[in-house]
Amino acid sequence: MSLYNLHDVMALWNHAHIKVLDIRRSVVLPGESARFFRLPASMFLFMANGRGLLLLDGESHALDNSYVGHAGKGASLEIDHVTELIDYYIVYYKAVMALPCRQELLELYRSSSSSPFLKPYGFSPVNALQLYKQLEQMDRHWQLDDPLEKFHVRAMFHEWVYEVMSQLRRVENAPVVQTDPISRAIRYIESHYAEDFDLRELAELLACSPRQLQRLFKEQVEMGPMEYLIQVRLEQAQRLLTDTGATVKEIAEAVGYVDFYYFSRAFKKQYGVSPMHYRRQRRIRSSFVSHPSIGSGSDLSYSYIDDENHYQYIREGDAHMYARSRLLAVNVMLVLMLILGACSGGTSAPSNAGSPTGQPSENSATSPAQSARQKAYPVTVKHARGEFTLEQKPQRIAVLDVQYIDQLVTLDERPSASVKAAGGATDFPEYLNDKLSNVKVLGTYQEPSLEAILASNPDFIICTEVHEAIYGSLSKIAPTVMLMRNEDWRDTLITIGKLMGKEQEAKQVVQAYKEKTAKLSANLASKLNGQTVALIRPRDDMIRVHTPEHRTGAVLYQDLGLPVPKAVTEADDTAYHISLEALADVGANHYFLLTDEMFKGLVQQFQSTTTWQSLEPVKNKRVYTVDTTMWIGYYGPMAINLIVDQVAEALLGKS
């Protein structure tokens, strides 16, 4: 097998935990194309019939009647030059290594060039009908949307992969796709963008002249190869500015710029703002855009929800039809409101301006501080939809994520309505309940009720990118700002501070936190003396280990400077999953154990095992149980400070 050693490939498939994420069937008509940028997961593509061209992560594959392709998460896929209708399936899956395992297998799994879950390849199958029959059956069971049937699909997927590998082994000299010089140039640039090379060196690598390469590249890509190199470098810099805490100088060097000032000038020329200004704005990351599918209406995309890149499914069918009918009903109500408003001769000024909850103010007189804040308006802020200008301070605020309750209360403001806290025992965060009387409930952040929002009569709404589908309806109800749910809480607080006319108060909160954590960090470093700390969460019969890239992990490892176990530093996501038996390999001296009502039974099950009880941190009473909802869900300044206090109490014996 010419793609890689089949023995190693199957060793990985045998050792990995495999989960099917989605199955789709779709068509591409002659003259049309289908493009998938930044695939959200590893995937198999099976083309049942048709003719065209497949670009799989930059490599050209001729499609003729039947074809099997594979690509890893983050790869690109394009079906183009279609001359005969192409009917194809895509199966998205996720593979996680079950630890412990041999070091050579782990290295192979992590290698983008060798891992069978990441490597792009394709071939024409010997028996396409067998693959088609198996995939059609998988799709039929998947569409039943039943947990038992999806478990069945998982078993069938293993059978399908076996058939794919068997047929690939039978294909003599499995095709290594011959690519044109431009495809190879693009591939080289995207793999070596951080290295120092020029047009002449690139041309030599591709066995052509610099002039020929420049001409062909411009014809196909509409820019020169060196311009493309700059574009790739700056796109990588964007990602690093958004996703990491590295300095701008470190990022410049990481993407191939030795001269930091030249990098800053190039970045500003491309995006109109400096790298630091861009980081503060926290622009939306590009997302995977799905194409309409036949037999499946799910949209599989990168998720910014919860605490990792979970895949969120927005199903069509009865539930989606119900959602559309609700939107229609709300829009009808909005039209009626507009008509009634016009008949009454216009809108009136907001009443009860002195009370953030919409209740009568105890003192109708305007204080000097209030007058000063009103003079701050109009105020303009950046949000996920561009720029937003607020003409006056809002009085009745509806929030569609509970973290914004925390943000508002921190600034001595109150929402008039909010969604419920997911996973909490009460509607709103327990530590804020005494401050939230008369706050109306608007459903959950995943499914806010448009009717309840409309009935709460807000004059301002704060939502997140999760609510993209209803943003238009929200904007018809009241002026609406869309914030990024996983944006650093400090940046969010400053934005909300500006909107509330309390930017200075917000900055004071951030500064106080900085001073508090700096002092605590020094005490913790002295007390721990290098002992490491891990943040773990039993879930789905596995244990999730959170990394410094996770937003709560950042509080522990960045804000408080807690030492990170070596195994945790090697993970390249916000979290990774291991079995209970592999927990000892994390090598932490202390564990913060996240739990809630939903997974309480699983935690107790783990704690009753000899494997758990044999762990050194368990024997030495260095496992600290904390509430998942508090530590993961709320993510506002008050919640973050409570987390910091709990860390201090656990590790220093004081709050």
XYZ file of C-alpha atoms in Angstrom:
655
model
C 0.000 0.000 0.000
C 1.725 3.156 -1.180
C -0.026 5.755 0.969
C 1.375 4.488 4.268
C 2.019 1.249 6.105
C -1.294 -0.607 6.417
C -0.090 -2.404 9.551
C 0.377 0.926 11.379
C -2.863 2.289 9.981
C -4.940 -0.587 11.304
C -3.117 -0.533 14.637
C -4.345 3.032 15.072
C -7.878 2.234 13.918
C -7.962 -0.669 16.385
C -6.708 1.441 19.287
C -8.723 4.619 18.734
C -12.127 5.537 20.140
C -14.250 6.302 17.044
C -17.418 8.392 17.016
C -19.576 9.064 13.950
C -20.601 12.729 13.988
C -22.771 13.069 10.895
C -23.726 11.425 7.599
C -24.823 13.495 4.622
C -25.892 12.835 1.087
C -25.813 15.545 -1.537
C -25.521 16.208 -5.260
C -23.629 18.642 -7.454
C -25.247 19.519 -10.759
C -23.301 19.979 -14.016
C -21.715 23.412 -14.125
C -22.023 23.881 -10.358
C -19.506 23.309 -7.559
C -19.387 22.438 -3.861
C -16.776 23.939 -1.564
C -15.945 22.959 2.007
C -13.360 25.148 3.714
C -11.834 24.075 7.030
C -13.557 20.731 7.478
C -14.957 20.466 11.029
C -13.865 16.852 11.477
C -12.157 13.967 9.738
C -14.298 12.645 6.906
C -14.767 10.009 4.243
C -16.288 11.023 0.916
C -17.901 8.405 -1.302
C -19.030 9.346 -4.794
C -21.633 6.946 -6.141
C -21.656 8.321 -9.683
C -20.854 11.333 -11.826
C -17.876 13.075 -13.377
C -15.854 16.071 -12.249
C -12.760 17.179 -10.379
C -12.091 16.857 -6.645
C -9.566 19.142 -4.962
C -8.717 17.456 -1.689
C -6.526 19.701 0.454
C -4.915 21.122 -2.678
C -4.495 17.835 -4.564
C -6.420 17.105 -7.772
C -8.444 13.886 -8.063
C -10.378 13.010 -11.217
C -13.901 11.830 -10.389
C -15.341 9.231 -12.750
C -18.414 7.195 -11.685
C -17.136 6.045 -8.270
C -14.549 7.347 -5.862
C -13.501 7.203 -2.202
C -11.717 10.168 -0.617
C -10.519 10.955 2.883
C -9.383 14.160 4.623
C -8.680 15.295 8.179
C -10.127 18.029 10.330
C -9.239 21.486 9.021
C -8.594 20.321 5.459
C -10.331 21.829 2.418
C -12.478 20.029 -0.124
C -13.845 21.259 -3.431
C -15.883 19.523 -6.148
C -15.682 21.445 -9.411
C -15.721 21.092 -13.205
C -18.776 18.841 -12.951
C -19.782 17.458 -16.374
C -22.187 14.784 -15.125
C -24.339 14.977 -11.971
C -22.294 13.874 -8.940
C -24.105 11.992 -6.184
C -22.007 11.669 -3.039
C -22.006 10.864 0.661
C -19.875 12.466 3.365
C -19.320 10.724 6.709
C -17.825 12.907 9.459
C -16.131 11.133 12.336
C -13.881 11.823 15.293
C -11.021 9.578 16.419
C -9.495 9.902 19.899
C -6.666 7.681 21.074
C -7.490 5.551 24.086
C -4.621 5.947 26.507
C -2.332 4.397 27.538
C -0.827 3.225 24.251
C 2.585 2.639 22.718
C 4.618 5.805 22.187
C 5.136 5.078 18.484
C 1.379 4.814 17.973
C 0.829 8.089 19.801
C 3.432 9.824 17.636
C 1.844 8.410 14.493
C -1.597 9.566 15.672
C -0.357 13.110 16.255
C 1.460 13.368 12.918
C -0.565 15.250 10.309
C 1.453 13.580 7.560
C 1.080 9.999 8.828
C -2.100 9.776 10.897
C -4.825 7.858 9.009
C -7.355 10.211 10.580
C -5.704 13.333 9.130
C -4.006 12.239 5.925
C -5.762 13.168 2.647
C -5.984 10.397 0.029
C -8.317 8.978 -2.571
C -8.794 6.037 -4.918
C -11.262 4.353 -7.264
C -12.757 1.344 -5.415
C -12.730 -2.181 -6.828
C -16.289 -2.881 -5.648
C -18.118 0.440 -5.434
C -21.512 -1.266 -5.131
C -20.560 -2.941 -1.844
C -19.429 0.377 -0.365
C -22.578 2.083 -1.623
C -24.884 -0.549 -0.093
C -23.169 -0.291 3.301
C -23.205 3.510 3.270
C -26.840 3.677 2.207
C -27.754 1.423 5.135
C -25.718 3.563 7.539
C -27.467 6.696 6.294
C -30.897 5.120 6.686
C -30.237 4.186 10.316
C -28.628 7.568 11.024
C -31.711 9.467 9.863
C -33.860 7.656 12.445
C -32.171 9.945 15.001
C -32.439 7.302 17.718
C -29.597 6.643 20.212
C -29.823 2.889 19.711
C -29.695 3.258 15.927
C -26.743 5.637 16.143
C -24.942 3.045 18.221
C -25.680 0.616 15.400
C -24.237 3.117 12.896
C -21.034 3.216 14.912
C -20.656 -0.561 14.464
C -21.518 -0.343 10.759
C -18.936 2.420 10.289
C -16.192 0.074 11.461
C -17.388 -2.467 8.895
C -17.369 0.215 6.207
C -13.821 1.305 7.079
C -12.772 -2.352 6.934
C -14.220 -2.616 3.413
C -12.497 0.641 2.354
C -9.128 -0.561 3.645
C -9.608 -4.000 2.089
C -10.357 -2.498 -1.305
C -7.507 -0.021 -1.003
C -5.120 -2.901 -0.340
C -6.405 -4.669 -3.436
C -5.764 -1.672 -5.671
C -2.332 -2.174 -7.180
C -0.087 0.841 -6.670
C -2.684 2.912 -4.798
C -2.696 6.168 -6.727
C -0.488 8.956 -5.532
C -2.115 11.931 -7.199
C 0.046 13.839 -9.633
C -0.500 17.502 -9.057
C 0.304 20.430 -11.267
C 3.116 22.839 -10.219
C 0.673 25.395 -8.826
C -1.066 22.868 -6.563
C 2.346 21.736 -5.323
C 3.422 25.372 -4.850
C 0.314 26.128 -2.790
C 0.844 22.999 -0.730
C 4.490 23.877 -0.090
C 3.674 27.465 0.897
C 0.931 26.369 3.311
C 3.254 23.800 4.904
C 6.402 25.973 5.071
C 5.025 29.517 5.451
C 7.099 30.116 8.590
C 10.364 29.392 6.733
C 12.513 31.889 4.842
C 12.442 31.299 1.075
C 12.044 33.404 -2.070
C 10.520 32.967 -5.511
C 13.715 31.551 -7.020
C 14.053 28.876 -4.312
C 10.393 27.930 -4.636
C 10.717 27.603 -8.406
C 13.788 25.375 -8.032
C 11.880 23.064 -5.699
C 9.128 22.743 -8.310
C 11.555 22.276 -11.228
C 10.384 25.323 -13.193
C 11.616 28.851 -13.830
C 10.652 31.760 -11.533
C 9.026 33.543 -14.467
C 6.960 30.494 -15.429
C 5.874 29.933 -11.815
C 4.909 33.598 -11.421
C 2.842 33.539 -14.641
C 1.049 30.244 -13.945
C 0.370 31.159 -10.328
C -1.209 34.476 -11.309
C -3.349 32.795 -13.939
C -4.785 30.268 -11.465
C -4.716 32.075 -8.126
C -4.975 35.704 -9.341
C -1.941 36.736 -7.292
C 1.773 35.964 -7.247
C 3.249 33.172 -5.088
C 4.976 35.638 -2.754
C 1.723 37.568 -2.330
C 0.034 34.281 -1.506
C 2.764 33.539 1.044
C 2.079 36.879 2.761
C -1.659 36.116 2.792
C -1.103 32.701 4.381
C 1.240 34.159 7.001
C -1.199 36.901 7.951
C -4.131 34.459 8.131
C -2.098 32.292 10.498
C -1.258 35.401 12.521
C -4.983 36.179 12.780
C -5.631 32.767 14.270
C -2.745 33.041 16.748
C -3.828 36.513 17.842
C -7.338 35.213 18.522
C -6.567 31.804 19.995
C -3.346 32.283 21.983
C -1.829 34.573 24.560
C 1.520 34.809 22.750
C 3.028 38.264 22.303
C 2.770 39.957 18.928
C 6.544 39.621 18.521
C 6.343 35.864 19.182
C 3.497 35.531 16.687
C 5.421 37.493 14.064
C 8.361 35.107 14.399
C 6.068 32.060 14.403
C 4.600 32.983 11.008
C 7.913 33.805 9.363
C 8.568 37.499 10.053
C 11.967 38.257 11.568
C 11.240 41.988 11.569
C 8.417 42.651 14.054
C 7.781 46.166 12.735
C 7.540 44.957 9.141
C 5.000 42.362 10.290
C 2.909 45.052 12.021
C 2.928 47.222 8.906
C 1.976 44.277 6.670
C -0.835 43.258 9.043
C -2.267 46.784 9.217
C -2.049 47.157 5.439
C -4.009 43.908 5.001
C -6.637 44.323 7.735
C -6.731 48.052 8.425
C -5.812 47.733 12.114
C -2.679 46.885 14.060
C -2.205 43.338 15.433
C -2.830 44.559 19.005
C -6.004 46.372 17.990
C -7.164 43.287 16.130
C -6.588 41.122 19.216
C -8.694 43.484 21.305
C -11.522 43.371 18.802
C -11.548 39.562 18.781
C -13.099 39.218 15.372
C -15.190 36.160 14.556
C -13.226 33.149 13.456
C -14.147 31.729 10.085
C -16.642 28.908 10.335
C -17.441 25.879 8.277
C -20.325 26.491 5.911
C -22.347 23.427 5.012
C -24.103 22.900 1.705
C -27.697 21.750 1.362
C -27.894 17.997 1.667
C -30.298 15.276 0.622
C -31.513 13.035 3.412
C -29.945 15.099 6.179
C -30.624 18.633 7.211
C -27.939 18.910 9.844
C -25.361 21.618 9.867
C -22.094 20.428 11.349
C -19.777 23.234 12.309
C -17.101 24.298 14.702
C -18.709 25.179 17.966
C -17.848 27.976 20.332
C -20.275 26.609 22.895
C -19.483 25.136 26.315
C -15.832 24.365 26.787
C -14.452 22.650 23.700
C -14.943 22.189 19.963
C -18.106 20.141 20.328
C -20.183 19.648 17.228
C -23.605 21.218 17.405
C -26.463 19.897 15.325
C -29.322 22.041 14.091
C -31.802 19.479 12.785
C -34.523 20.170 10.304
C -37.797 18.231 10.285
C -40.573 18.741 12.809
C -38.483 20.687 15.326
C -37.095 23.022 12.679
C -40.545 23.515 11.141
C -41.825 24.375 14.608
C -38.999 26.883 15.025
C -39.853 28.460 11.654
C -43.515 28.703 12.635
C -42.511 30.413 15.873
C -40.381 32.888 13.925
C -43.332 33.571 11.640
C -45.622 34.130 14.614
C -43.155 36.508 16.222
C -42.709 38.431 12.973
C -46.499 38.800 12.710
C -46.535 40.135 16.273
C -43.751 42.566 15.401
C -45.681 43.892 12.415
C -48.752 44.391 14.605
C -46.654 46.255 17.164
C -45.286 48.546 14.464
C -48.803 49.234 13.157
C -50.108 49.949 16.662
C -47.096 52.163 17.348
C -47.767 54.163 14.177
C -51.453 54.538 15.032
C -50.646 55.850 18.493
C -48.550 58.661 17.054
C -45.025 57.396 17.683
C -43.017 55.969 20.509
C -42.655 57.381 23.944
C -39.454 57.896 25.840
C -38.382 55.045 28.101
C -40.053 55.168 31.488
C -38.545 54.355 34.883
C -35.125 55.399 33.645
C -33.742 55.313 37.132
C -34.330 51.582 37.572
C -32.375 49.044 35.592
C -35.063 46.412 36.130
C -37.843 48.592 34.822
C -39.285 49.111 38.341
C -40.067 52.606 39.655
C -36.995 54.379 40.936
C -36.858 55.327 44.602
C -35.334 58.649 43.702
C -36.431 60.303 40.463
C -33.727 62.961 40.675
C -30.776 62.479 38.359
C -27.455 62.253 40.192
C -24.300 63.989 38.879
C -22.800 60.558 38.114
C -25.876 59.601 36.081
C -25.751 62.878 34.199
C -22.082 62.332 33.391
C -22.833 58.869 32.094
C -25.677 60.093 29.906
C -23.249 62.559 28.322
C -21.160 59.567 27.218
C -23.845 58.705 24.674
C -24.050 58.015 21.831
C -21.415 55.274 22.233
C -20.062 53.005 19.490
C -18.617 49.544 20.092
C -17.370 46.702 17.910
C -19.416 43.515 18.022
C -19.770 40.337 15.982
C -21.893 42.103 13.372
C -19.573 45.079 12.884
C -20.040 48.417 14.644
C -22.966 49.211 16.907
C -24.024 52.660 18.131
C -26.186 53.049 21.220
C -27.918 56.434 21.431
C -28.790 56.360 25.132
C -28.392 54.123 28.152
C -30.787 51.147 27.988
C -33.142 50.506 30.866
C -34.712 47.114 30.063
C -31.963 44.720 29.005
C -32.581 41.146 27.864
C -29.542 38.831 27.896
C -29.380 35.473 26.115
C -26.428 34.042 28.065
C -26.178 33.966 31.868
C -22.571 35.165 31.850
C -23.901 38.606 30.899
C -25.979 38.673 34.092
C -22.685 38.404 35.981
C -21.140 41.147 33.829
C -24.062 43.512 34.417
C -24.327 42.896 38.167
C -20.581 43.503 38.469
C -21.258 46.993 37.079
C -24.229 47.468 39.440
C -26.727 46.964 36.628
C -29.547 44.432 36.287
C -31.110 42.684 33.312
C -34.890 42.800 33.065
C -34.957 39.348 31.441
C -32.522 36.489 30.891
C -32.240 32.899 29.721
C -31.794 30.209 32.377
C -28.492 28.839 33.595
C -27.760 25.513 31.893
C -27.057 22.723 34.377
C -27.768 24.859 37.435
C -30.198 23.958 40.213
C -31.906 27.357 39.890
C -32.923 29.560 36.969
C -30.049 31.967 37.550
C -26.593 31.666 39.156
C -27.043 30.921 42.854
C -24.517 33.545 43.916
C -26.621 36.218 42.159
C -30.139 35.095 43.113
C -30.606 37.759 45.784
C -29.905 40.460 43.187
C -32.250 39.185 40.482
C -35.800 39.561 41.745
C -38.416 40.133 39.025
C -36.058 39.066 36.223
C -38.146 37.297 33.571
C -37.019 33.894 32.237
C -36.519 33.679 28.453
C -35.883 29.951 27.996
C -32.351 28.558 27.594
C -29.438 30.049 25.696
C -29.637 27.200 23.165
C -33.375 27.781 22.662
C -34.452 31.257 23.792
C -38.148 31.988 23.475
C -38.789 34.800 21.002
C -42.313 35.159 22.382
C -40.952 35.642 25.923
C -38.347 38.119 24.682
C -41.020 40.115 22.882
C -43.312 40.012 25.932
C -40.511 41.299 28.198
C -40.494 44.521 26.139
C -36.705 45.081 26.187
C -35.093 48.230 24.837
C -31.749 46.420 24.388
C -30.704 42.790 23.793
C -27.325 41.074 24.248
C -26.939 37.764 22.411
C -24.059 35.573 21.185
C -23.034 33.973 17.889
C -25.128 30.966 18.962
C -28.200 33.077 18.110
C -27.126 33.924 14.570
C -30.260 32.318 13.077
C -32.632 34.590 15.048
C -30.518 37.755 15.029
C -32.799 39.403 12.473
C -35.880 38.764 14.616
C -34.098 39.970 17.757
C -33.093 43.204 16.015
C -36.733 43.844 15.137
C -37.667 43.582 18.816
C -34.923 45.916 20.106
C -31.378 47.091 19.261
C -29.210 43.965 19.557
C -25.502 43.433 20.172
C -23.940 40.054 19.340
C -20.888 39.168 21.457
C -18.647 36.118 21.135
C -19.507 33.625 23.861
C -15.934 32.521 24.530
C -14.370 35.956 24.283
C -12.106 36.783 27.231
C -14.402 37.945 30.051
C -12.244 41.039 30.540
C -12.805 42.204 26.961
C -16.533 41.523 27.288
C -16.687 43.497 30.534
C -15.036 46.514 28.895
C -17.523 46.346 25.998
C -20.527 46.101 28.338
C -18.990 48.849 30.461
C -18.966 51.138 27.417
C -22.579 50.267 26.619
C -23.636 51.023 30.192
C -21.615 54.247 30.378
C -19.329 52.595 32.941
C -16.116 51.903 31.089
C -13.923 53.204 33.919
C -15.705 51.002 36.463
C -15.125 48.008 34.182
C -11.418 48.821 33.895
C -11.165 49.078 37.680
C -12.645 45.568 38.032
C -10.109 44.213 35.546
C -7.235 45.956 37.326
C -8.356 44.684 40.730
C -8.450 41.124 39.360
C -4.980 41.553 37.886
C -3.584 42.668 41.239
C -5.412 39.929 43.130
C -4.197 37.116 40.883
C -0.650 38.474 40.743
C -0.397 38.357 44.539
C -2.056 34.943 44.746
C 0.137 33.605 41.943
C 3.262 34.422 43.959
C 1.857 32.694 47.064
C 0.834 29.635 45.063
C 4.236 29.351 43.409
C 5.906 29.412 46.826
C 3.493 26.849 48.286
C 3.402 24.394 45.363
C 7.118 24.537 44.624
C 6.634 23.068 41.134
C 3.806 20.639 41.965
C 1.447 20.439 38.994
C -2.312 20.919 38.839
C -4.855 19.407 36.421
C -8.482 20.274 35.727
C -10.531 17.131 34.981
C -14.163 16.399 34.192
C -15.648 12.863 34.017
C -18.057 12.718 31.102
C -19.340 10.195 28.553
C -17.553 7.312 30.326
C -14.228 9.086 29.785
C -12.328 11.802 31.603
C -11.900 15.159 29.923
C -8.628 16.903 30.767
C -8.752 20.661 30.199
C -5.714 22.484 28.831
C -4.450 26.077 29.135
C -6.324 26.826 25.882
C -9.638 26.294 27.664
C -11.146 29.455 29.138
C -11.204 28.092 32.709
C -7.829 26.434 32.158
C -6.514 29.889 31.300
C -7.618 31.134 34.740
C -5.598 28.391 36.456
C -2.537 28.280 34.229
C -2.238 31.828 32.887
C -3.853 34.106 35.480
C -2.682 32.115 38.534
C 0.431 30.614 36.961
C -0.252 27.092 38.245
C 2.270 24.528 36.922
C 0.904 22.455 34.025
C 1.577 18.696 33.773
C 3.774 17.866 30.793
C 1.119 15.586 29.253
C -1.392 18.467 29.313
C 0.984 20.883 27.590
C 1.313 18.481 24.660
C -2.416 18.613 23.803
C -3.360 20.954 20.950
C -7.018 21.563 21.822
C -9.006 23.030 24.716
C -9.372 19.507 26.137
C -8.602 15.878 25.422
C -10.184 12.618 26.572
C -8.624 9.669 28.375
C -9.841 6.540 30.126
C -9.830 6.274 33.925
C -6.920 3.828 33.660
C -4.851 6.494 31.877
C -5.506 9.226 34.473
C -2.304 8.430 36.334
C -0.367 9.213 33.135
C -1.491 12.844 33.361
C 1.033 13.064 36.175
C -0.589 15.856 38.183
C 0.059 16.331 41.898
C -3.294 18.061 42.424
C -6.659 17.643 40.669
C -9.653 19.949 40.488
C -12.550 17.587 39.807
C -15.501 19.133 37.967
C -18.890 17.581 38.623
C -22.603 18.390 38.485
C -25.935 16.629 38.929
C -25.892 15.181 35.412
C -22.567 13.358 35.858
C -22.660 12.878 39.620
C -23.312 9.135 39.235
C -20.386 8.703 36.838
C -18.060 10.549 39.224
C -19.144 8.340 42.132
C -18.653 5.276 39.948
C -15.084 6.349 39.145
C -14.351 7.213 42.772
C -15.399 3.744 43.930
C -12.822 1.963 41.755
C -9.438 0.723 42.963
C -7.856 2.547 40.010
C -9.104 5.889 41.335
C -8.265 5.097 44.960
C -4.723 4.092 43.990
C -3.935 7.552 42.558
C -1.346 9.443 44.616
C -3.364 12.717 44.699
C -6.380 10.742 45.990
C -4.308 9.064 48.716
C -2.828 12.438 49.726
C -6.219 14.224 49.684
C -5.205 16.505 46.817
C -8.399 16.136 44.785
C -10.773 19.098 45.134
C -14.366 18.715 43.957
C -15.821 21.853 42.383
C -19.072 22.711 40.615
C -18.988 22.388 36.818
C -21.660 25.034 36.235
C -19.784 27.598 38.289
C -16.390 26.818 36.833
C -17.416 26.307 33.208
C -20.783 27.903 32.562
C -20.957 31.357 34.104
C -17.668 32.965 33.013
C -18.235 36.457 34.357
C -16.022 38.534 36.681
C -17.870 37.540 39.859
C -17.786 33.824 38.947
C -14.113 34.030 37.972
C -13.241 35.665 41.288
C -15.141 32.921 43.134
C -13.124 30.305 41.217
C -9.902 32.064 42.196
C -11.041 32.100 45.832
C -11.802 28.363 45.704
C -8.365 27.671 44.258
C -6.768 29.659 47.069
C -8.820 27.822 49.686
C -7.947 24.411 48.232
C -4.227 24.945 47.679
C -3.389 27.473 50.390
C -6.046 26.657 52.944
C -7.563 30.131 52.786
C -10.055 32.106 50.720
